[in-house]
């Protein structure tokens, strides 16, 4: 998504084919299972399901073009990692134009202390922290039994 | 009358002209009757039976050739009335985040990940409510008005998935599995050093853990209660492709993503 773009309920032409917009965004939502890179854009687009306009559809098309570059991108879980939970979150100081509320993003990582992972983490995080609304794990995971007893953040 | 067809008919009227669909419907009715899904009764007073419908599906193998013709009988659950023929309908499915966590753990610990699939999951559970359904087209009865009183749940009923989940969770709990608090579709069994976990997405299961004995045991238990299909190592689950290698596990939705772009 274009960094300078702030999607909102704008005045541009309403779409005639609302259903196909909804279907597309619905499918993008499911795609975020293995594509956290489009999570923020999809969250934004899903705010306009009731009244999508031309500018929203243009953003959907931009996301599709981005996806077309690497349709097979996904997650890799390396075997040589150690279990360590890291969690980040941030809010954007009320930038939603329609409601003047903040958008909160959070990102949890169950990984990786090997040298390669650490390096990759460093390069990814600043970007994710600032711009994306990402979810990998909804709740902290303490140990194996943590699967049974973990609590809400 | 043609023997085979490439298209999926949308109604009984279309399908009855093809031998392949006739046979598929016959097989479905036989399976349902064998399972004692219904008894044919007179229509009780003040009862309006809910409708039913045939749904036709051509199953294809990965090369695109026809594997088999499948006819499904579904009840028109939208005609059901709350408090009369159904009560609770909620049934949980697993959160995707849980799937990712479990796969990440399995990767780190080099557990084998297996996939199981249940045949006709919804048909196993007894119905406690009185549900009356019209006699499906293709089942011959005498001329007087009759209807089917359902004893087992059928696809399309509002309570089907809940009934199935109830039955499955009772079975797993009795085998010593614990339900995770974070997600009720995640079942975990820990004993001494062994750790086994089962993820449930309606009728698709992912089974993983460090004890091959326990995994074989639970598969046996599941198989003796329901008919399950062992799909082997996890490769394709809910549109997510899973690739295993020496260095790790890779998840992607390549096919889903390509389909999405083709349709848009």
Short mmCIF file of C-alpha atoms in Angstrom, two decimals:
data_model
loop_
_atom_site.label_atom_id
_atom_site.label_comp_id
_atom_site.label_asym_id
_atom_site.label_seq_id
_atom_site.Cartn_x
_atom_site.Cartn_y
_atom_site.Cartn_z
CA UNK A 1 0.00 0.00 0.00
CA UNK A 2 1.16 3.51 -0.77
CA UNK A 3 2.63 4.96 2.42
CA UNK A 4 1.21 8.41 1.93
CA UNK A 5 -2.30 7.12 1.23
CA UNK A 6 -4.89 7.32 3.99
CA UNK A 7 -7.97 5.36 3.01
CA UNK A 8 -11.26 6.76 4.28
CA UNK A 9 -14.93 7.01 3.33
CA UNK A 10 -14.25 9.33 0.40
CA UNK A 11 -16.46 11.05 -2.16
CA UNK A 12 -15.21 9.30 -5.28
CA UNK A 13 -17.60 7.28 -7.38
CA UNK A 14 -19.31 4.39 -5.59
CA UNK A 15 -18.70 0.98 -7.11
CA UNK A 16 -21.59 -0.57 -8.96
CA UNK A 17 -20.35 -4.11 -8.36
CA UNK A 18 -20.13 -4.11 -4.58
CA UNK A 19 -20.27 -7.89 -4.35
CA UNK A 20 -17.09 -8.49 -6.28
CA UNK A 21 -15.22 -6.00 -4.06
CA UNK A 22 -16.45 -7.84 -0.98
CA UNK A 23 -15.49 -11.19 -2.44
CA UNK A 24 -11.99 -9.99 -3.25
CA UNK A 25 -11.37 -8.52 0.18
CA UNK A 26 -12.78 -11.62 1.83
CA UNK A 27 -10.32 -13.75 -0.07
CA UNK A 28 -7.46 -11.40 0.78
CA UNK A 29 -8.40 -11.73 4.44
CA UNK A 30 -7.93 -15.48 4.28
CA UNK A 31 -4.67 -15.03 2.41
CA UNK A 32 -3.24 -13.13 5.39
CA UNK A 33 -2.90 -16.55 7.07
CA UNK A 34 0.44 -16.98 5.35
CA UNK A 35 0.97 -13.41 4.12
CA UNK A 36 1.37 -11.00 7.03
CA UNK A 37 2.85 -8.53 4.55
CA UNK A 38 -0.62 -7.71 3.26
CA UNK A 39 -2.29 -7.77 6.69
CA UNK A 40 -2.32 -4.00 7.14
CA UNK A 41 -3.57 -3.24 3.63
CA UNK A 42 -6.29 -5.88 3.97
CA UNK A 43 -7.39 -4.59 7.37
CA UNK A 44 -7.72 -1.12 5.83
CA UNK A 45 -9.66 -2.34 2.81
CA UNK A 46 -12.03 -4.38 4.95
CA UNK A 47 -13.24 -1.16 6.61
CA UNK A 48 -15.13 -0.19 3.45
CA UNK A 49 -17.13 -3.32 2.70
CA UNK A 50 -20.45 -1.48 2.95
CA UNK A 51 -19.61 1.45 0.66
CA UNK A 52 -16.55 0.75 -1.47
CA UNK A 53 -15.53 3.46 -3.92
CA UNK A 54 -13.25 3.60 -6.92
CA UNK A 55 -10.23 4.59 -4.84
CA UNK A 56 -10.68 1.54 -2.60
CA UNK A 57 -10.83 -0.73 -5.62
CA UNK A 58 -7.68 0.87 -6.97
CA UNK A 59 -5.93 -0.08 -3.73
CA UNK A 60 -7.19 -3.66 -4.02
CA UNK A 61 -5.72 -3.78 -7.52
CA UNK A 62 -2.43 -2.49 -6.19
CA UNK A 63 -2.37 -5.28 -3.60
CA UNK A 64 -3.14 -7.84 -6.32
CA UNK A 65 -0.28 -6.53 -8.45
CA UNK A 66 2.02 -6.83 -5.46
CA UNK A 67 0.86 -10.41 -4.86
CA UNK A 68 1.39 -11.28 -8.50
CA UNK A 69 5.10 -10.61 -8.08
CA UNK A 70 5.48 -13.51 -5.64
CA UNK A 71 2.37 -15.65 -5.34
CA UNK A 72 4.21 -18.47 -3.58
CA UNK A 73 5.59 -16.40 -0.73
CA UNK A 74 4.77 -17.71 2.72
CA UNK A 75 6.16 -18.65 6.12
CA UNK A 76 9.27 -20.61 6.80
CA UNK A 77 9.68 -22.33 10.16
CA UNK A 78 13.35 -23.26 10.46
CA UNK A 79 14.21 -26.37 12.44
CA UNK A 80 17.29 -24.85 14.04
CA UNK A 81 15.47 -22.13 15.98
CA UNK A 82 14.95 -21.96 19.69
CA UNK A 83 11.62 -21.22 21.25
CA UNK A 84 11.53 -17.64 22.30
CA UNK A 85 8.52 -15.39 22.24
CA UNK A 86 8.97 -11.78 21.22
CA UNK A 87 6.05 -9.42 20.95
CA UNK A 88 5.76 -5.89 19.63
CA UNK A 89 2.91 -3.48 19.41
CA UNK A 90 2.33 0.09 18.45
CA UNK A 91 -0.47 2.55 17.76
CA UNK A 92 -0.54 5.38 15.25
CA UNK A 93 -1.81 8.40 17.18
CA UNK A 94 -5.33 8.75 15.81
CA UNK A 95 -4.73 8.73 12.09
CA UNK A 96 -8.07 7.27 11.01
CA UNK A 97 -9.64 10.20 9.15
CA UNK A 98 -13.22 9.05 9.68
CA UNK A 99 -13.20 8.31 13.39
CA UNK A 100 -10.03 10.00 14.67
CA UNK A 101 -9.16 6.80 16.42
CA UNK A 102 -5.85 4.99 16.47
CA UNK A 103 -5.02 1.82 14.66
CA UNK A 104 -3.16 -0.65 16.84
CA UNK A 105 -0.82 -3.17 15.33
CA UNK A 106 0.81 -6.07 17.05
CA UNK A 107 3.25 -8.68 16.03
CA UNK A 108 4.38 -11.73 17.92
CA UNK A 109 7.20 -13.93 16.92
CA UNK A 110 7.82 -17.44 18.18
CA UNK A 111 11.37 -17.92 17.11
CA UNK A 112 14.57 -17.61 16.67
CA UNK A 113 17.84 -17.08 18.32
CA UNK A 114 20.10 -18.46 15.67
CA UNK A 115 22.40 -15.86 14.18
CA UNK A 116 20.68 -15.86 10.82
CA UNK A 117 17.27 -15.33 12.39
CA UNK A 118 18.46 -12.46 14.52
CA UNK A 119 19.81 -10.65 11.56
CA UNK A 120 16.63 -11.09 9.61
CA UNK A 121 14.57 -9.98 12.54
CA UNK A 122 16.46 -6.74 12.80
CA UNK A 123 15.85 -5.78 9.25
CA UNK A 124 12.17 -6.66 9.38
CA UNK A 125 11.00 -5.13 12.57
CA UNK A 126 11.27 -1.36 12.16
CA UNK A 127 9.22 -1.55 9.02
CA UNK A 128 6.60 -3.82 10.52
CA UNK A 129 6.34 -1.83 13.69
CA UNK A 130 5.58 1.38 11.95
CA UNK A 131 3.31 0.36 9.14
CA UNK A 132 1.75 -3.00 9.61
CA UNK A 133 -0.97 -4.54 11.58
CA UNK A 134 0.32 -7.98 12.02
CA UNK A 135 -0.65 -11.00 13.94
CA UNK A 136 1.34 -14.15 14.14
CA UNK A 137 0.28 -15.39 17.50
CA UNK A 138 -2.66 -14.03 19.37
CA UNK A 139 -1.44 -14.92 22.82
CA UNK A 140 1.83 -15.49 24.60
CA UNK A 141 3.00 -19.03 24.79
CA UNK A 142 4.89 -19.88 27.91
CA UNK A 143 5.84 -23.52 27.56
CA UNK A 144 4.24 -26.65 26.19
CA UNK A 145 1.75 -26.57 28.94
CA UNK A 146 1.45 -22.95 28.03
CA UNK A 147 -0.61 -24.17 25.11
CA UNK A 148 -3.21 -25.00 27.70
CA UNK A 149 -2.76 -22.17 30.12
CA UNK A 150 -1.75 -19.11 28.16
CA UNK A 151 -3.58 -15.94 28.95
CA UNK A 152 -4.75 -12.90 27.07
CA UNK A 153 -2.34 -10.06 26.52
CA UNK B 1 -30.18 -40.89 -21.85
CA UNK B 2 -26.47 -40.24 -21.56
CA UNK B 3 -24.15 -42.34 -19.47
CA UNK B 4 -21.66 -39.74 -18.36
CA UNK B 5 -21.47 -36.01 -18.24
CA UNK B 6 -18.92 -33.26 -17.67
CA UNK B 7 -21.20 -30.73 -16.05
CA UNK B 8 -22.69 -30.71 -12.57
CA UNK B 9 -26.50 -30.59 -12.69
CA UNK B 10 -28.22 -28.07 -10.45
CA UNK B 11 -31.43 -29.99 -9.84
CA UNK B 12 -32.87 -33.47 -9.57
CA UNK B 13 -34.81 -32.86 -12.78
CA UNK B 14 -31.56 -32.44 -14.70
CA UNK B 15 -29.68 -35.21 -12.94
CA UNK B 16 -32.25 -37.98 -13.29
CA UNK B 17 -31.51 -38.26 -17.00
CA UNK B 18 -27.95 -39.42 -16.40
CA UNK B 19 -27.06 -42.92 -15.28
CA UNK B 20 -23.96 -41.73 -13.42
CA UNK B 21 -25.99 -39.41 -11.21
CA UNK B 22 -28.73 -41.96 -10.68
CA UNK B 23 -26.16 -44.37 -9.36
CA UNK B 24 -24.57 -41.71 -7.18
CA UNK B 25 -27.98 -40.88 -5.65
CA UNK B 26 -28.76 -44.53 -5.12
CA UNK B 27 -25.45 -44.99 -3.31
CA UNK B 28 -26.13 -41.98 -1.10
CA UNK B 29 -29.64 -43.13 -0.18
CA UNK B 30 -28.37 -46.62 0.60
CA UNK B 31 -25.63 -45.21 2.83
CA UNK B 32 -28.13 -43.02 4.66
CA UNK B 33 -30.57 -45.87 5.15
CA UNK B 34 -27.80 -48.16 6.37
CA UNK B 35 -26.94 -45.49 8.91
CA UNK B 36 -30.61 -45.36 10.07
CA UNK B 37 -30.71 -41.69 9.31
CA UNK B 38 -34.49 -41.56 9.10
CA UNK B 39 -37.72 -43.51 9.34
CA UNK B 40 -40.61 -42.78 7.03
CA UNK B 41 -43.69 -41.69 8.99
CA UNK B 42 -47.02 -39.99 8.35
CA UNK B 43 -46.81 -36.23 8.56
CA UNK B 44 -47.76 -35.30 12.15
CA UNK B 45 -50.45 -32.70 12.73
CA UNK B 46 -49.28 -29.08 12.79
CA UNK B 47 -45.86 -29.96 11.43
CA UNK B 48 -44.48 -28.54 8.24
CA UNK B 49 -41.54 -30.73 7.23
CA UNK B 50 -38.39 -28.91 6.14
CA UNK B 51 -37.31 -29.41 2.55
CA UNK B 52 -34.30 -31.19 1.22
CA UNK B 53 -32.19 -30.92 -1.87
CA UNK B 54 -29.75 -32.94 -3.90
CA UNK B 55 -26.33 -31.41 -4.49
CA UNK B 56 -24.14 -32.87 -7.20
CA UNK B 57 -20.37 -32.75 -7.34
CA UNK B 58 -17.84 -34.22 -9.73
CA UNK B 59 -14.71 -35.20 -7.82
CA UNK B 60 -11.57 -34.71 -9.88
CA UNK B 61 -8.12 -36.03 -9.32
CA UNK B 62 -5.14 -33.63 -9.53
CA UNK B 63 -4.89 -34.19 -13.31
CA UNK B 64 -8.41 -32.95 -13.86
CA UNK B 65 -9.94 -36.27 -14.90
CA UNK B 66 -13.15 -37.53 -13.31
CA UNK B 67 -12.58 -39.58 -10.18
CA UNK B 68 -16.18 -40.14 -9.15
CA UNK B 69 -19.65 -38.66 -9.20
CA UNK B 70 -20.92 -37.63 -5.80
CA UNK B 71 -24.50 -36.86 -4.87
CA UNK B 72 -25.13 -35.27 -1.48
CA UNK B 73 -28.49 -35.01 0.21
CA UNK B 74 -28.76 -31.80 2.22
CA UNK B 75 -31.56 -30.55 4.43
CA UNK B 76 -32.84 -27.03 3.98
CA UNK B 77 -31.82 -25.89 7.43
CA UNK B 78 -32.98 -22.33 6.80
CA UNK B 79 -36.54 -23.55 7.29
CA UNK B 80 -35.84 -24.67 10.84
CA UNK B 81 -37.28 -22.76 13.78
CA UNK B 82 -35.20 -21.98 16.84
CA UNK B 83 -36.56 -23.63 19.98
CA UNK B 84 -38.56 -26.15 17.97
CA UNK B 85 -36.21 -28.24 15.93
CA UNK B 86 -32.89 -26.72 16.93
CA UNK B 87 -31.42 -24.98 19.98
CA UNK B 88 -27.68 -24.28 20.05
CA UNK B 89 -25.69 -23.99 16.83
CA UNK B 90 -22.26 -22.62 17.72
CA UNK B 91 -19.29 -24.83 17.01
CA UNK B 92 -15.67 -23.68 17.17
CA UNK B 93 -13.03 -24.02 14.47
CA UNK B 94 -9.33 -23.67 15.04
CA UNK B 95 -7.66 -20.28 14.80
CA UNK B 96 -5.03 -20.00 12.11
CA UNK B 97 -2.54 -18.62 14.62
CA UNK B 98 -2.77 -21.91 16.53
CA UNK B 99 -2.05 -23.88 13.38
CA UNK B 100 1.06 -21.78 12.80
CA UNK B 101 2.26 -22.22 16.39
CA UNK B 102 1.82 -25.96 16.32
CA UNK B 103 3.57 -26.28 12.96
CA UNK B 104 6.43 -24.10 14.23
CA UNK B 105 6.82 -26.32 17.30
CA UNK B 106 6.64 -29.43 15.16
CA UNK B 107 9.34 -28.05 12.91
CA UNK B 108 11.68 -27.24 15.78
CA UNK B 109 11.19 -30.63 17.42
CA UNK B 110 11.16 -32.58 14.16
CA UNK B 111 7.80 -34.16 14.94
CA UNK B 112 5.98 -35.85 12.11
CA UNK B 113 2.80 -34.04 11.15
CA UNK B 114 -0.09 -36.14 9.94
CA UNK B 115 -3.37 -35.24 8.39
CA UNK B 116 -6.63 -37.11 8.92
CA UNK B 117 -10.01 -36.67 7.35
CA UNK B 118 -13.37 -37.98 8.54
CA UNK B 119 -15.86 -39.47 6.12
CA UNK B 120 -19.39 -38.13 6.51
CA UNK B 121 -18.58 -36.47 9.82
CA UNK B 122 -21.99 -34.92 10.31
CA UNK B 123 -23.95 -38.11 9.81
CA UNK B 124 -22.72 -39.84 12.92
CA UNK B 125 -24.42 -37.86 15.61
CA UNK B 126 -27.85 -38.68 17.01
CA UNK B 127 -30.39 -35.91 16.89
CA UNK B 128 -32.13 -35.07 20.14
CA UNK B 129 -34.66 -32.73 18.55
CA UNK B 130 -37.66 -33.84 16.49
CA UNK B 131 -36.87 -32.87 12.94
CA UNK B 132 -39.18 -33.79 10.09
CA UNK B 133 -38.01 -33.57 6.50
CA UNK B 134 -39.80 -34.10 3.22
CA UNK B 135 -39.07 -37.37 1.49
CA UNK B 136 -36.18 -36.82 -0.91
CA UNK B 137 -36.84 -37.04 -4.61
CA UNK B 138 -35.85 -40.44 -5.87
CA UNK B 139 -37.00 -42.31 -2.76
CA UNK B 140 -40.20 -44.11 -3.52
CA UNK B 141 -42.99 -44.17 -0.94
CA UNK B 142 -46.67 -44.93 -1.12
CA UNK B 143 -49.15 -42.26 -2.17
CA UNK B 144 -50.29 -41.03 1.24
CA UNK B 145 -48.42 -37.96 2.49
CA UNK B 146 -45.31 -39.13 4.25
CA UNK B 147 -42.22 -37.49 5.66
CA UNK B 148 -38.89 -38.55 7.11
CA UNK B 149 -38.32 -38.29 10.84
CA UNK B 150 -34.60 -37.73 11.22
CA UNK B 151 -32.64 -39.72 13.80
CA UNK B 152 -29.16 -38.65 12.73
CA UNK B 153 -28.03 -35.22 11.76
CA UNK B 154 -27.75 -34.47 8.08
CA UNK B 155 -25.71 -31.93 6.17
CA UNK B 156 -27.49 -28.60 6.06
CA UNK B 157 -29.21 -28.81 9.45
CA UNK B 158 -28.45 -25.88 11.71
CA UNK B 159 -27.15 -28.05 14.52
CA UNK B 160 -25.08 -30.50 12.43
CA UNK B 161 -21.63 -29.11 13.08
CA UNK B 162 -22.29 -28.56 16.77
CA UNK B 163 -23.47 -32.14 17.23
CA UNK B 164 -20.37 -33.41 15.51
CA UNK B 165 -18.05 -31.26 17.61
CA UNK B 166 -19.78 -32.40 20.82
CA UNK B 167 -19.35 -36.03 19.97
CA UNK B 168 -15.71 -35.62 18.97
CA UNK B 169 -14.74 -33.60 22.04
CA UNK B 170 -16.37 -36.09 24.41
CA UNK B 171 -14.41 -38.90 22.77
CA UNK B 172 -11.10 -37.06 22.90
CA UNK B 173 -11.57 -35.96 26.51
CA UNK B 174 -12.29 -39.56 27.48
CA UNK B 175 -8.97 -40.56 25.87
CA UNK B 176 -7.09 -38.25 28.23
CA UNK B 177 -6.81 -35.24 25.96
CA UNK B 178 -7.20 -31.78 27.38
CA UNK B 179 -8.87 -28.93 25.60
CA UNK B 180 -6.68 -25.85 25.32
CA UNK B 181 -8.07 -22.74 26.97
CA UNK B 182 -6.75 -20.55 24.18
CA UNK B 183 -8.58 -22.48 21.50
CA UNK B 184 -11.19 -25.14 22.10
CA UNK B 185 -10.31 -26.87 18.85
CA UNK B 186 -6.84 -27.73 20.08
CA UNK B 187 -6.54 -30.96 22.03
CA UNK B 188 -3.36 -31.81 23.90
CA UNK B 189 -2.24 -34.93 25.73
CA UNK B 190 0.85 -34.95 27.91
CA UNK B 191 2.06 -38.05 29.70
CA UNK B 192 5.59 -38.42 31.13
CA UNK B 193 7.73 -37.45 28.19
CA UNK B 194 5.17 -37.87 25.48
CA UNK B 195 3.33 -34.93 23.99
CA UNK B 196 0.60 -35.27 21.39
CA UNK B 197 -1.61 -32.61 19.94
CA UNK B 198 -4.60 -32.70 17.66
CA UNK B 199 -5.98 -29.71 15.77
CA UNK B 200 -9.59 -29.98 14.68
CA UNK B 201 -11.09 -28.05 11.79
CA UNK B 202 -14.58 -29.54 11.55
CA UNK B 203 -13.71 -32.82 9.83
CA UNK B 204 -10.05 -32.19 9.04
CA UNK B 205 -7.46 -33.03 11.66
CA UNK B 206 -3.77 -32.30 12.07
CA UNK B 207 -2.06 -34.73 14.41
CA UNK B 208 1.46 -34.21 15.67
CA UNK B 209 3.65 -35.01 18.65
CA UNK B 210 6.73 -36.88 19.79
CA UNK B 211 5.10 -40.24 20.50
CA UNK B 212 4.39 -42.44 17.51
CA UNK B 213 2.64 -44.93 19.80
CA UNK B 214 0.14 -42.39 21.06
CA UNK B 215 -0.45 -41.09 17.56
CA UNK B 216 -1.15 -44.59 16.27
CA UNK B 217 -3.39 -45.22 19.26
CA UNK B 218 -5.54 -42.12 18.80
CA UNK B 219 -5.86 -42.82 15.09
CA UNK B 220 -7.10 -46.29 15.93
CA UNK B 221 -9.62 -44.91 18.44
CA UNK B 222 -10.87 -42.33 15.96
CA UNK B 223 -11.12 -44.91 13.24
CA UNK B 224 -13.16 -47.30 15.34
CA UNK B 225 -15.63 -44.54 16.27
CA UNK B 226 -15.88 -42.75 12.94
CA UNK B 227 -14.51 -43.77 9.59
CA UNK B 228 -11.36 -41.75 9.14
CA UNK B 229 -9.07 -41.49 6.17
CA UNK B 230 -5.34 -41.28 6.93
CA UNK B 231 -3.92 -38.78 4.47
CA UNK B 232 -0.34 -39.31 5.66
CA UNK B 233 2.12 -36.46 6.02
CA UNK B 234 0.47 -33.03 6.03
CA UNK B 235 0.68 -31.49 2.58
CA UNK B 236 -2.44 -29.46 1.91
CA UNK B 237 -4.73 -28.14 4.62
CA UNK B 238 -7.53 -25.59 4.08
CA UNK B 239 -5.85 -24.21 0.98
CA UNK B 240 -2.46 -23.93 2.66
CA UNK B 241 0.38 -25.82 1.05
CA UNK B 242 2.92 -27.33 3.44
CA UNK B 243 6.40 -28.34 2.29
CA UNK B 244 8.80 -30.23 4.53
CA UNK B 245 12.55 -30.23 4.22
CA UNK B 246 15.68 -30.94 6.25
CA UNK B 247 15.96 -27.28 7.20
CA UNK B 248 12.37 -26.52 8.05
CA UNK B 249 8.71 -26.31 7.13
CA UNK B 250 7.41 -23.89 4.53
CA UNK B 251 3.80 -22.73 4.37
CA UNK B 252 2.27 -20.92 1.46
CA UNK B 253 -1.07 -20.38 -0.26
CA UNK B 254 0.28 -20.31 -3.79
CA UNK B 255 -2.68 -22.02 -5.43
CA UNK B 256 -5.17 -19.94 -3.47
CA UNK B 257 -3.36 -16.76 -4.43
CA UNK B 258 -3.21 -17.67 -8.13
CA UNK B 259 -6.90 -18.63 -8.15
CA UNK B 260 -7.72 -15.32 -6.52
CA UNK B 261 -5.86 -13.39 -9.20
CA UNK B 262 -7.38 -15.41 -12.01
CA UNK B 263 -10.92 -14.74 -10.78
CA UNK B 264 -10.44 -11.03 -10.24
#
